[in-house]
């Protein structure tokens, strides 16, 4: 009985996948398929050429960004008040160059082979990660929103299943493509609205959690803590996950190297005495670590996001 049932299940799965694939043949997806093909073709170029094209695109974005340029300029002025207008404008232009490079190299994230990624990526202070693995400690990687943030998860996933949260994208073709490509080396994608008890169980079982914490949660589940001296809305999720899973929290940043030399994944020491029973203090420490990474590569943080959108009660919008 078991054999036929298994074949029947496989047949149903095959039919379901075929049905899902067939829906993307509809003409409304043709322009999107052209864009995907273009990204794939660009990904075949030498990486230095891609980086050069990307930084050129960034110069264009800098001049046409409009509302996003205002957001970037506001964020930089708030976080680096010591900069004069010329320094702020230069940092802003450098940011758009990094952003343009990240856009042009999306094909690396989506299509590059494991072998190519290994050639492009160097890892700094990996021993902070390996020591916790050797000790059998559950791990949460604190991975802020730098423009190349996906690379570290892709490079580390083949060694052990790497959990990563994502938010479902409205366009089903893009959503399917991103989920498939991000998980192609063994990564496990967890929807943000999924049952987090399962995530905790998997982290305890030895799957590192690649956790991106630093976007405005835009919900009631937030606390305010200083970020570059500004009260900033943050979800206290890192503190909760670390407490429930008994995991070591290791900062992990991904850096675009200059002149198209590839990427560098940077590990910092695990956070000591973390978490505490004070979620706001834990969030303050998390923000402090993220600031440390930003000061090393300020042009590569995701400044186009309205990081300070939510304000404490009574405060006006900063944008």
PDB file of C-alpha atoms in Angstrom:
ATOM      1  CA  UNK A   1       0.000   0.000   0.000  1.00  0.00           C
ATOM      2  CA  UNK A   2       2.804   2.427   0.886  1.00  0.00           C
ATOM      3  CA  UNK A   3       4.371   2.352  -2.603  1.00  0.00           C
ATOM      4  CA  UNK A   4       1.228   3.288  -4.583  1.00  0.00           C
ATOM      5  CA  UNK A   5       0.339   6.000  -2.061  1.00  0.00           C
ATOM      6  CA  UNK A   6       3.776   7.553  -2.450  1.00  0.00           C
ATOM      7  CA  UNK A   7       3.485   7.481  -6.247  1.00  0.00           C
ATOM      8  CA  UNK A   8       0.056   9.046  -6.029  1.00  0.00           C
ATOM      9  CA  UNK A   9       1.386  11.822  -3.828  1.00  0.00           C
ATOM     10  CA  UNK A  10       4.274  12.465  -6.199  1.00  0.00           C
ATOM     11  CA  UNK A  11       1.853  12.655  -9.103  1.00  0.00           C
ATOM     12  CA  UNK A  12      -0.305  15.205  -7.286  1.00  0.00           C
ATOM     13  CA  UNK A  13       2.756  17.302  -6.454  1.00  0.00           C
ATOM     14  CA  UNK A  14       3.893  17.152 -10.083  1.00  0.00           C
ATOM     15  CA  UNK A  15       0.464  18.252 -11.331  1.00  0.00           C
ATOM     16  CA  UNK A  16       0.367  21.068  -8.799  1.00  0.00           C
ATOM     17  CA  UNK A  17       3.810  22.322  -9.810  1.00  0.00           C
ATOM     18  CA  UNK A  18       2.879  22.135 -13.483  1.00  0.00           C
ATOM     19  CA  UNK A  19      -0.297  24.117 -12.810  1.00  0.00           C
ATOM     20  CA  UNK A  20       1.661  26.724 -10.845  1.00  0.00           C
ATOM     21  CA  UNK A  21       4.217  27.015 -13.641  1.00  0.00           C
ATOM     22  CA  UNK A  22       1.578  27.299 -16.357  1.00  0.00           C
ATOM     23  CA  UNK A  23      -0.001  30.368 -14.769  1.00  0.00           C
ATOM     24  CA  UNK A  24       3.210  32.314 -15.367  1.00  0.00           C
ATOM     25  CA  UNK A  25       2.926  31.854 -19.150  1.00  0.00           C
ATOM     26  CA  UNK A  26       0.084  34.379 -19.224  1.00  0.00           C
ATOM     27  CA  UNK A  27       0.889  37.512 -21.309  1.00  0.00           C
ATOM     28  CA  UNK A  28       0.704  39.735 -18.225  1.00  0.00           C
ATOM     29  CA  UNK A  29       3.991  38.181 -17.090  1.00  0.00           C
ATOM     30  CA  UNK A  30       5.846  38.537 -20.396  1.00  0.00           C
ATOM     31  CA  UNK A  31       7.458  41.903 -19.607  1.00  0.00           C
ATOM     32  CA  UNK A  32       8.522  40.564 -16.233  1.00  0.00           C
ATOM     33  CA  UNK A  33      10.035  37.481 -17.862  1.00  0.00           C
ATOM     34  CA  UNK A  34      12.011  39.821 -20.128  1.00  0.00           C
ATOM     35  CA  UNK A  35      13.372  41.603 -17.044  1.00  0.00           C
ATOM     36  CA  UNK A  36      14.335  38.278 -15.453  1.00  0.00           C
ATOM     37  CA  UNK A  37      16.079  37.223 -18.663  1.00  0.00           C
ATOM     38  CA  UNK A  38      17.962  40.530 -18.692  1.00  0.00           C
ATOM     39  CA  UNK A  39      19.111  40.011 -15.091  1.00  0.00           C
ATOM     40  CA  UNK A  40      20.288  36.522 -15.961  1.00  0.00           C
ATOM     41  CA  UNK A  41      22.239  37.754 -18.996  1.00  0.00           C
ATOM     42  CA  UNK A  42      23.864  40.525 -16.940  1.00  0.00           C
ATOM     43  CA  UNK A  43      24.802  37.955 -14.292  1.00  0.00           C
ATOM     44  CA  UNK A  44      26.948  36.177 -16.893  1.00  0.00           C
ATOM     45  CA  UNK A  45      29.259  39.201 -17.143  1.00  0.00           C
ATOM     46  CA  UNK A  46      32.494  39.376 -15.124  1.00  0.00           C
ATOM     47  CA  UNK A  47      31.671  40.765 -11.706  1.00  0.00           C
ATOM     48  CA  UNK A  48      33.921  43.819 -12.129  1.00  0.00           C
ATOM     49  CA  UNK A  49      31.976  44.784 -15.250  1.00  0.00           C
ATOM     50  CA  UNK A  50      28.700  44.370 -13.364  1.00  0.00           C
ATOM     51  CA  UNK A  51      29.980  46.557 -10.536  1.00  0.00           C
ATOM     52  CA  UNK A  52      31.048  49.253 -13.015  1.00  0.00           C
ATOM     53  CA  UNK A  53      27.633  49.234 -14.707  1.00  0.00           C
ATOM     54  CA  UNK A  54      25.897  49.264 -11.346  1.00  0.00           C
ATOM     55  CA  UNK A  55      27.743  52.298 -10.059  1.00  0.00           C
ATOM     56  CA  UNK A  56      26.922  54.065 -13.302  1.00  0.00           C
ATOM     57  CA  UNK A  57      23.266  53.226 -12.742  1.00  0.00           C
ATOM     58  CA  UNK A  58      23.630  54.625  -9.228  1.00  0.00           C
ATOM     59  CA  UNK A  59      24.711  58.013 -10.587  1.00  0.00           C
ATOM     60  CA  UNK A  60      21.541  58.084 -12.669  1.00  0.00           C
ATOM     61  CA  UNK A  61      19.422  57.076  -9.657  1.00  0.00           C
ATOM     62  CA  UNK A  62      21.003  59.858  -7.637  1.00  0.00           C
ATOM     63  CA  UNK A  63      19.727  62.427 -10.139  1.00  0.00           C
ATOM     64  CA  UNK A  64      16.230  60.995 -10.689  1.00  0.00           C
ATOM     65  CA  UNK A  65      15.388  59.519  -7.264  1.00  0.00           C
ATOM     66  CA  UNK A  66      13.024  62.348  -6.302  1.00  0.00           C
ATOM     67  CA  UNK A  67      11.164  61.396  -3.111  1.00  0.00           C
ATOM     68  CA  UNK A  68      13.693  58.670  -2.271  1.00  0.00           C
ATOM     69  CA  UNK A  69      16.525  61.183  -2.546  1.00  0.00           C
ATOM     70  CA  UNK A  70      14.735  63.304   0.056  1.00  0.00           C
ATOM     71  CA  UNK A  71      14.458  60.267   2.363  1.00  0.00           C
ATOM     72  CA  UNK A  72      18.151  59.419   1.982  1.00  0.00           C
ATOM     73  CA  UNK A  73      19.234  63.027   2.569  1.00  0.00           C
ATOM     74  CA  UNK A  74      17.021  63.271   5.658  1.00  0.00           C
ATOM     75  CA  UNK A  75      18.324  59.992   7.109  1.00  0.00           C
ATOM     76  CA  UNK A  76      21.946  60.983   6.562  1.00  0.00           C
ATOM     77  CA  UNK A  77      21.438  64.450   8.050  1.00  0.00           C
ATOM     78  CA  UNK A  78      19.816  62.937  11.140  1.00  0.00           C
ATOM     79  CA  UNK A  79      22.422  60.234  11.670  1.00  0.00           C
ATOM     80  CA  UNK A  80      25.513  62.274  10.795  1.00  0.00           C
ATOM     81  CA  UNK A  81      24.792  65.802  12.075  1.00  0.00           C
ATOM     82  CA  UNK A  82      28.540  66.456  12.157  1.00  0.00           C
ATOM     83  CA  UNK A  83      28.628  66.405   8.337  1.00  0.00           C
ATOM     84  CA  UNK A  84      28.256  69.608   6.387  1.00  0.00           C
ATOM     85  CA  UNK A  85      26.055  69.740   3.286  1.00  0.00           C
ATOM     86  CA  UNK A  86      28.888  68.790   0.918  1.00  0.00           C
ATOM     87  CA  UNK A  87      29.805  65.714   2.991  1.00  0.00           C
ATOM     88  CA  UNK A  88      26.167  64.671   3.205  1.00  0.00           C
ATOM     89  CA  UNK A  89      25.725  65.041  -0.548  1.00  0.00           C
ATOM     90  CA  UNK A  90      28.880  63.017  -1.273  1.00  0.00           C
ATOM     91  CA  UNK A  91      27.772  60.238   1.072  1.00  0.00           C
ATOM     92  CA  UNK A  92      24.358  60.295  -0.559  1.00  0.00           C
ATOM     93  CA  UNK A  93      25.863  59.939  -4.026  1.00  0.00           C
ATOM     94  CA  UNK A  94      28.093  57.076  -2.807  1.00  0.00           C
ATOM     95  CA  UNK A  95      25.018  55.396  -1.360  1.00  0.00           C
ATOM     96  CA  UNK A  96      23.183  55.489  -4.679  1.00  0.00           C
ATOM     97  CA  UNK A  97      26.270  54.066  -6.402  1.00  0.00           C
ATOM     98  CA  UNK A  98      26.249  51.154  -3.935  1.00  0.00           C
ATOM     99  CA  UNK A  99      22.501  50.762  -4.408  1.00  0.00           C
ATOM    100  CA  UNK A 100      22.903  50.748  -8.181  1.00  0.00           C
ATOM    101  CA  UNK A 101      25.588  48.074  -7.900  1.00  0.00           C
ATOM    102  CA  UNK A 102      23.268  45.988  -5.730  1.00  0.00           C
ATOM    103  CA  UNK A 103      20.491  46.329  -8.325  1.00  0.00           C
ATOM    104  CA  UNK A 104      22.676  45.321 -11.275  1.00  0.00           C
ATOM    105  CA  UNK A 105      24.100  42.344  -9.360  1.00  0.00           C
ATOM    106  CA  UNK A 106      20.705  40.952  -8.294  1.00  0.00           C
ATOM    107  CA  UNK A 107      21.382  38.194 -10.816  1.00  0.00           C
ATOM    108  CA  UNK A 108      24.263  37.026  -8.593  1.00  0.00           C
ATOM    109  CA  UNK A 109      21.797  36.579  -5.722  1.00  0.00           C
ATOM    110  CA  UNK A 110      19.305  34.790  -7.954  1.00  0.00           C
ATOM    111  CA  UNK A 111      21.377  32.697 -10.343  1.00  0.00           C
ATOM    112  CA  UNK A 112      25.062  32.445  -9.354  1.00  0.00           C
ATOM    113  CA  UNK A 113      26.383  28.968  -8.685  1.00  0.00           C
ATOM    114  CA  UNK A 114      27.731  27.987  -5.298  1.00  0.00           C
ATOM    115  CA  UNK A 115      31.220  27.827  -6.814  1.00  0.00           C
ATOM    116  CA  UNK A 116      31.009  31.372  -8.179  1.00  0.00           C
ATOM    117  CA  UNK A 117      29.751  32.741  -4.882  1.00  0.00           C
ATOM    118  CA  UNK A 118      32.651  31.135  -3.056  1.00  0.00           C
ATOM    119  CA  UNK A 119      35.066  32.846  -5.456  1.00  0.00           C
ATOM    120  CA  UNK A 120      33.436  36.227  -4.927  1.00  0.00           C
ATOM    121  CA  UNK A 121      33.131  36.125  -1.131  1.00  0.00           C
ATOM    122  CA  UNK A 122      35.769  36.433   1.573  1.00  0.00           C
ATOM    123  CA  UNK A 123      34.908  36.002   5.246  1.00  0.00           C
ATOM    124  CA  UNK A 124      36.396  38.037   8.092  1.00  0.00           C
ATOM    125  CA  UNK A 125      36.634  36.627  11.636  1.00  0.00           C
ATOM    126  CA  UNK A 126      34.699  33.492  10.811  1.00  0.00           C
ATOM    127  CA  UNK A 127      35.938  31.900  14.037  1.00  0.00           C
ATOM    128  CA  UNK A 128      33.231  33.765  15.989  1.00  0.00           C
ATOM    129  CA  UNK A 129      30.672  31.703  14.045  1.00  0.00           C
ATOM    130  CA  UNK A 130      32.585  28.417  13.974  1.00  0.00           C
ATOM    131  CA  UNK A 131      33.264  28.422  17.715  1.00  0.00           C
ATOM    132  CA  UNK A 132      29.553  28.581  18.504  1.00  0.00           C
ATOM    133  CA  UNK A 133      28.823  25.823  15.986  1.00  0.00           C
ATOM    134  CA  UNK A 134      31.530  23.625  17.508  1.00  0.00           C
ATOM    135  CA  UNK A 135      30.081  24.220  20.973  1.00  0.00           C
ATOM    136  CA  UNK A 136      26.649  23.081  19.782  1.00  0.00           C
ATOM    137  CA  UNK A 137      25.146  26.475  20.534  1.00  0.00           C
ATOM    138  CA  UNK A 138      22.005  27.651  18.712  1.00  0.00           C
ATOM    139  CA  UNK A 139      22.803  30.742  16.638  1.00  0.00           C
ATOM    140  CA  UNK A 140      21.023  33.872  15.511  1.00  0.00           C
ATOM    141  CA  UNK A 141      22.917  35.968  12.978  1.00  0.00           C
ATOM    142  CA  UNK A 142      22.125  39.657  13.409  1.00  0.00           C
ATOM    143  CA  UNK A 143      22.147  40.799   9.773  1.00  0.00           C
ATOM    144  CA  UNK A 144      21.255  44.485   9.248  1.00  0.00           C
ATOM    145  CA  UNK A 145      19.904  45.912   6.006  1.00  0.00           C
ATOM    146  CA  UNK A 146      23.048  46.611   4.033  1.00  0.00           C
ATOM    147  CA  UNK A 147      22.598  46.619   0.251  1.00  0.00           C
ATOM    148  CA  UNK A 148      24.341  43.232  -0.170  1.00  0.00           C
ATOM    149  CA  UNK A 149      22.660  41.619   2.842  1.00  0.00           C
ATOM    150  CA  UNK A 150      21.495  38.425   1.077  1.00  0.00           C
ATOM    151  CA  UNK A 151      24.974  37.197   0.165  1.00  0.00           C
ATOM    152  CA  UNK A 152      26.018  35.926   3.598  1.00  0.00           C
ATOM    153  CA  UNK A 153      22.917  33.754   3.910  1.00  0.00           C
ATOM    154  CA  UNK A 154      23.494  32.234   0.471  1.00  0.00           C
ATOM    155  CA  UNK A 155      27.160  31.481   1.167  1.00  0.00           C
ATOM    156  CA  UNK A 156      26.568  29.920   4.588  1.00  0.00           C
ATOM    157  CA  UNK A 157      23.418  27.928   3.730  1.00  0.00           C
ATOM    158  CA  UNK A 158      25.192  24.933   2.074  1.00  0.00           C
ATOM    159  CA  UNK A 159      26.951  24.128   5.361  1.00  0.00           C
ATOM    160  CA  UNK A 160      23.726  23.814   7.374  1.00  0.00           C
ATOM    161  CA  UNK A 161      20.128  24.812   6.781  1.00  0.00           C
ATOM    162  CA  UNK A 162      19.912  28.579   7.223  1.00  0.00           C
ATOM    163  CA  UNK A 163      16.577  30.063   8.276  1.00  0.00           C
ATOM    164  CA  UNK A 164      15.614  33.422   6.825  1.00  0.00           C
ATOM    165  CA  UNK A 165      12.433  35.447   7.137  1.00  0.00           C
ATOM    166  CA  UNK A 166      10.740  36.977   4.134  1.00  0.00           C
ATOM    167  CA  UNK A 167       7.563  38.883   3.375  1.00  0.00           C
ATOM    168  CA  UNK A 168       5.314  37.500   0.650  1.00  0.00           C
ATOM    169  CA  UNK A 169       5.462  39.637  -2.497  1.00  0.00           C
ATOM    170  CA  UNK A 170       2.170  40.485  -4.175  1.00  0.00           C
ATOM    171  CA  UNK A 171       3.369  39.491  -7.633  1.00  0.00           C
ATOM    172  CA  UNK A 172       3.302  35.654  -7.558  1.00  0.00           C
ATOM    173  CA  UNK A 173       6.014  35.248 -10.213  1.00  0.00           C
ATOM    174  CA  UNK A 174       8.520  37.428  -8.343  1.00  0.00           C
ATOM    175  CA  UNK A 175       7.550  35.785  -5.058  1.00  0.00           C
ATOM    176  CA  UNK A 176       8.082  32.292  -6.492  1.00  0.00           C
ATOM    177  CA  UNK A 177      11.392  33.237  -8.133  1.00  0.00           C
ATOM    178  CA  UNK A 178      12.861  34.851  -5.014  1.00  0.00           C
ATOM    179  CA  UNK A 179      11.806  32.034  -2.699  1.00  0.00           C
ATOM    180  CA  UNK A 180      13.202  29.397  -5.065  1.00  0.00           C
ATOM    181  CA  UNK A 181      16.510  31.202  -5.626  1.00  0.00           C
ATOM    182  CA  UNK A 182      17.095  32.128  -1.981  1.00  0.00           C
ATOM    183  CA  UNK A 183      16.538  28.530  -0.917  1.00  0.00           C
ATOM    184  CA  UNK A 184      18.527  26.827  -3.691  1.00  0.00           C
ATOM    185  CA  UNK A 185      21.547  26.025  -1.478  1.00  0.00           C
ATOM    186  CA  UNK A 186      19.570  24.726   1.478  1.00  0.00           C
ATOM    187  CA  UNK A 187      18.125  27.943   2.876  1.00  0.00           C
ATOM    188  CA  UNK A 188      14.718  27.730   4.534  1.00  0.00           C
ATOM    189  CA  UNK A 189      12.400  30.682   3.938  1.00  0.00           C
ATOM    190  CA  UNK A 190      10.000  31.541   6.771  1.00  0.00           C
ATOM    191  CA  UNK A 191       7.107  33.907   6.085  1.00  0.00           C
ATOM    192  CA  UNK A 192       6.934  36.767   8.598  1.00  0.00           C
ATOM    193  CA  UNK A 193       3.411  35.797   9.630  1.00  0.00           C
ATOM    194  CA  UNK A 194       4.315  32.131  10.198  1.00  0.00           C
ATOM    195  CA  UNK A 195       4.180  30.433  13.592  1.00  0.00           C
ATOM    196  CA  UNK A 196       7.404  31.526  15.266  1.00  0.00           C
ATOM    197  CA  UNK A 197       7.335  28.545  17.612  1.00  0.00           C
ATOM    198  CA  UNK A 198       8.458  26.420  14.679  1.00  0.00           C
ATOM    199  CA  UNK A 199      11.341  28.838  14.048  1.00  0.00           C
ATOM    200  CA  UNK A 200      12.464  28.585  17.658  1.00  0.00           C
ATOM    201  CA  UNK A 201      12.313  24.791  17.458  1.00  0.00           C
ATOM    202  CA  UNK A 202      14.463  24.743  14.319  1.00  0.00           C
ATOM    203  CA  UNK A 203      17.027  27.154  15.795  1.00  0.00           C
ATOM    204  CA  UNK A 204      17.314  24.943  18.852  1.00  0.00           C
ATOM    205  CA  UNK A 205      17.772  22.016  16.477  1.00  0.00           C
ATOM    206  CA  UNK A 206      20.883  23.569  14.922  1.00  0.00           C
ATOM    207  CA  UNK A 207      19.669  25.743  12.040  1.00  0.00           C
ATOM    208  CA  UNK A 208      21.127  29.266  12.296  1.00  0.00           C
ATOM    209  CA  UNK A 209      18.565  32.047  11.983  1.00  0.00           C
ATOM    210  CA  UNK A 210      19.587  34.829   9.554  1.00  0.00           C
ATOM    211  CA  UNK A 211      17.633  37.628  11.193  1.00  0.00           C
ATOM    212  CA  UNK A 212      17.078  41.097   9.661  1.00  0.00           C
ATOM    213  CA  UNK A 213      15.722  43.292  12.453  1.00  0.00           C
ATOM    214  CA  UNK A 214      16.188  46.914  11.439  1.00  0.00           C
ATOM    215  CA  UNK A 215      13.176  48.162   9.540  1.00  0.00           C
ATOM    216  CA  UNK A 216      10.311  50.187  10.924  1.00  0.00           C
ATOM    217  CA  UNK A 217       7.809  47.503  12.031  1.00  0.00           C
ATOM    218  CA  UNK A 218       4.853  49.790  11.341  1.00  0.00           C
ATOM    219  CA  UNK A 219       2.734  47.946  13.906  1.00  0.00           C
ATOM    220  CA  UNK A 220       1.837  47.935  17.564  1.00  0.00           C
ATOM    221  CA  UNK A 221       4.575  45.358  18.213  1.00  0.00           C
ATOM    222  CA  UNK A 222       7.391  47.845  18.636  1.00  0.00           C
ATOM    223  CA  UNK A 223       9.502  49.613  21.193  1.00  0.00           C
ATOM    224  CA  UNK A 224      11.509  52.808  20.836  1.00  0.00           C
ATOM    225  CA  UNK A 225      15.255  52.783  21.385  1.00  0.00           C
ATOM    226  CA  UNK A 226      18.108  55.126  20.377  1.00  0.00           C
ATOM    227  CA  UNK A 227      19.597  54.708  16.905  1.00  0.00           C
ATOM    228  CA  UNK A 228      22.241  57.333  16.184  1.00  0.00           C
ATOM    229  CA  UNK A 229      20.772  59.184  19.151  1.00  0.00           C
ATOM    230  CA  UNK A 230      17.251  59.228  17.675  1.00  0.00           C
ATOM    231  CA  UNK A 231      14.342  57.375  19.255  1.00  0.00           C
ATOM    232  CA  UNK A 232      13.595  54.722  16.639  1.00  0.00           C
ATOM    233  CA  UNK A 233      10.822  52.129  16.358  1.00  0.00           C
ATOM    234  CA  UNK A 234      12.093  48.541  16.431  1.00  0.00           C
ATOM    235  CA  UNK A 235      10.409  45.207  16.949  1.00  0.00           C
ATOM    236  CA  UNK A 236      11.777  43.484  20.075  1.00  0.00           C
ATOM    237  CA  UNK A 237      11.877  40.188  18.164  1.00  0.00           C
ATOM    238  CA  UNK A 238      15.618  39.611  18.509  1.00  0.00           C
ATOM    239  CA  UNK A 239      15.409  39.702  22.291  1.00  0.00           C
ATOM    240  CA  UNK A 240      12.457  37.289  22.250  1.00  0.00           C
ATOM    241  CA  UNK A 241      13.989  34.815  19.817  1.00  0.00           C
ATOM    242  CA  UNK A 242      17.306  34.776  21.684  1.00  0.00           C
ATOM    243  CA  UNK A 243      15.520  34.207  24.981  1.00  0.00           C
ATOM    244  CA  UNK A 244      13.263  31.415  23.715  1.00  0.00           C
ATOM    245  CA  UNK A 245      15.939  29.595  21.703  1.00  0.00           C
ATOM    246  CA  UNK A 246      18.855  30.168  24.130  1.00  0.00           C
ATOM    247  CA  UNK A 247      20.840  31.218  21.064  1.00  0.00           C
ATOM    248  CA  UNK A 248      24.076  33.141  20.761  1.00  0.00           C
ATOM    249  CA  UNK A 249      23.540  36.370  18.805  1.00  0.00           C
ATOM    250  CA  UNK A 250      26.381  37.009  16.340  1.00  0.00           C
ATOM    251  CA  UNK A 251      26.445  40.245  14.283  1.00  0.00           C
ATOM    252  CA  UNK A 252      26.991  39.478  10.601  1.00  0.00           C
ATOM    253  CA  UNK A 253      27.471  42.225   8.009  1.00  0.00           C
ATOM    254  CA  UNK A 254      27.972  41.929   4.254  1.00  0.00           C
ATOM    255  CA  UNK A 255      30.164  44.505   2.538  1.00  0.00           C
ATOM    256  CA  UNK A 256      30.621  45.393  -1.129  1.00  0.00           C
ATOM    257  CA  UNK A 257      34.370  45.503  -1.724  1.00  0.00           C
ATOM    258  CA  UNK A 258      35.779  48.398  -3.772  1.00  0.00           C
ATOM    259  CA  UNK A 259      36.604  48.173  -7.474  1.00  0.00           C
ATOM    260  CA  UNK A 260      34.312  45.194  -8.064  1.00  0.00           C
ATOM    261  CA  UNK A 261      36.480  42.875  -5.956  1.00  0.00           C
ATOM    262  CA  UNK A 262      33.443  40.983  -4.637  1.00  0.00           C
ATOM    263  CA  UNK A 263      31.966  40.777  -1.159  1.00  0.00           C
ATOM    264  CA  UNK A 264      33.201  40.479   2.397  1.00  0.00           C
ATOM    265  CA  UNK A 265      31.127  38.789   5.090  1.00  0.00           C
ATOM    266  CA  UNK A 266      32.077  40.204   8.489  1.00  0.00           C
ATOM    267  CA  UNK A 267      31.448  38.464  11.818  1.00  0.00           C
ATOM    268  CA  UNK A 268      31.665  40.264  15.153  1.00  0.00           C
ATOM    269  CA  UNK A 269      31.918  38.599  18.583  1.00  0.00           C
ATOM    270  CA  UNK A 270      28.682  37.164  20.023  1.00  0.00           C
ATOM    271  CA  UNK A 271      26.794  39.654  22.174  1.00  0.00           C
ATOM    272  CA  UNK A 272      27.664  39.088  25.811  1.00  0.00           C
ATOM    273  CA  UNK A 273      24.957  38.798  28.477  1.00  0.00           C
ATOM    274  CA  UNK A 274      22.269  38.928  25.824  1.00  0.00           C
ATOM    275  CA  UNK A 275      19.325  38.890  26.108  1.00  0.00           C
ATOM    276  CA  UNK A 276      18.381  40.506  29.388  1.00  0.00           C
ATOM    277  CA  UNK A 277      14.899  40.820  30.841  1.00  0.00           C
ATOM    278  CA  UNK A 278      14.696  44.365  29.503  1.00  0.00           C
ATOM    279  CA  UNK A 279      13.579  44.385  25.853  1.00  0.00           C
ATOM    280  CA  UNK A 280      14.315  48.094  25.432  1.00  0.00           C
ATOM    281  CA  UNK A 281      17.873  47.682  26.721  1.00  0.00           C
ATOM    282  CA  UNK A 282      18.368  44.684  24.415  1.00  0.00           C
ATOM    283  CA  UNK A 283      17.114  46.739  21.483  1.00  0.00           C
ATOM    284  CA  UNK A 284      19.426  49.604  22.407  1.00  0.00           C
ATOM    285  CA  UNK A 285      22.392  47.217  22.360  1.00  0.00           C
ATOM    286  CA  UNK A 286      21.287  45.800  19.023  1.00  0.00           C
ATOM    287  CA  UNK A 287      21.066  49.296  17.528  1.00  0.00           C
ATOM    288  CA  UNK A 288      24.498  50.106  18.920  1.00  0.00           C
ATOM    289  CA  UNK A 289      25.990  47.109  17.109  1.00  0.00           C
ATOM    290  CA  UNK A 290      24.252  48.064  13.862  1.00  0.00           C
ATOM    291  CA  UNK A 291      25.673  51.582  14.193  1.00  0.00           C
ATOM    292  CA  UNK A 292      29.129  50.035  14.507  1.00  0.00           C
ATOM    293  CA  UNK A 293      28.695  48.292  11.161  1.00  0.00           C
ATOM    294  CA  UNK A 294      27.274  51.405   9.505  1.00  0.00           C
ATOM    295  CA  UNK A 295      30.240  53.516  10.552  1.00  0.00           C
ATOM    296  CA  UNK A 296      32.558  51.087   8.739  1.00  0.00           C
ATOM    297  CA  UNK A 297      30.586  51.324   5.478  1.00  0.00           C
ATOM    298  CA  UNK A 298      28.079  54.187   5.827  1.00  0.00           C
ATOM    299  CA  UNK A 299      27.333  54.361   2.102  1.00  0.00           C
ATOM    300  CA  UNK A 300      26.082  50.766   2.049  1.00  0.00           C
ATOM    301  CA  UNK A 301      23.288  50.927   4.613  1.00  0.00           C
ATOM    302  CA  UNK A 302      19.749  50.864   3.202  1.00  0.00           C
ATOM    303  CA  UNK A 303      19.127  54.591   3.632  1.00  0.00           C
ATOM    304  CA  UNK A 304      16.245  54.675   1.113  1.00  0.00           C
ATOM    305  CA  UNK A 305      14.031  53.138   3.807  1.00  0.00           C
ATOM    306  CA  UNK A 306      12.131  55.536   6.073  1.00  0.00           C
ATOM    307  CA  UNK A 307      13.916  54.274   9.154  1.00  0.00           C
ATOM    308  CA  UNK A 308      12.385  56.937  11.398  1.00  0.00           C
ATOM    309  CA  UNK A 309       8.835  56.780  10.028  1.00  0.00           C
ATOM    310  CA  UNK A 310       7.144  55.845  13.319  1.00  0.00           C
ATOM    311  CA  UNK A 311       7.509  58.484  16.006  1.00  0.00           C
ATOM    312  CA  UNK A 312       6.849  58.466  19.735  1.00  0.00           C
ATOM    313  CA  UNK A 313       3.440  59.862  20.613  1.00  0.00           C
ATOM    314  CA  UNK A 314       3.306  63.589  20.137  1.00  0.00           C
ATOM    315  CA  UNK A 315       6.311  63.863  17.794  1.00  0.00           C
ATOM    316  CA  UNK A 316       5.928  65.122  14.247  1.00  0.00           C
ATOM    317  CA  UNK A 317       7.149  63.253  11.163  1.00  0.00           C
ATOM    318  CA  UNK A 318      10.840  63.654  10.387  1.00  0.00           C
ATOM    319  CA  UNK A 319      10.168  63.347   6.656  1.00  0.00           C
TER     320      UNK A 319
END
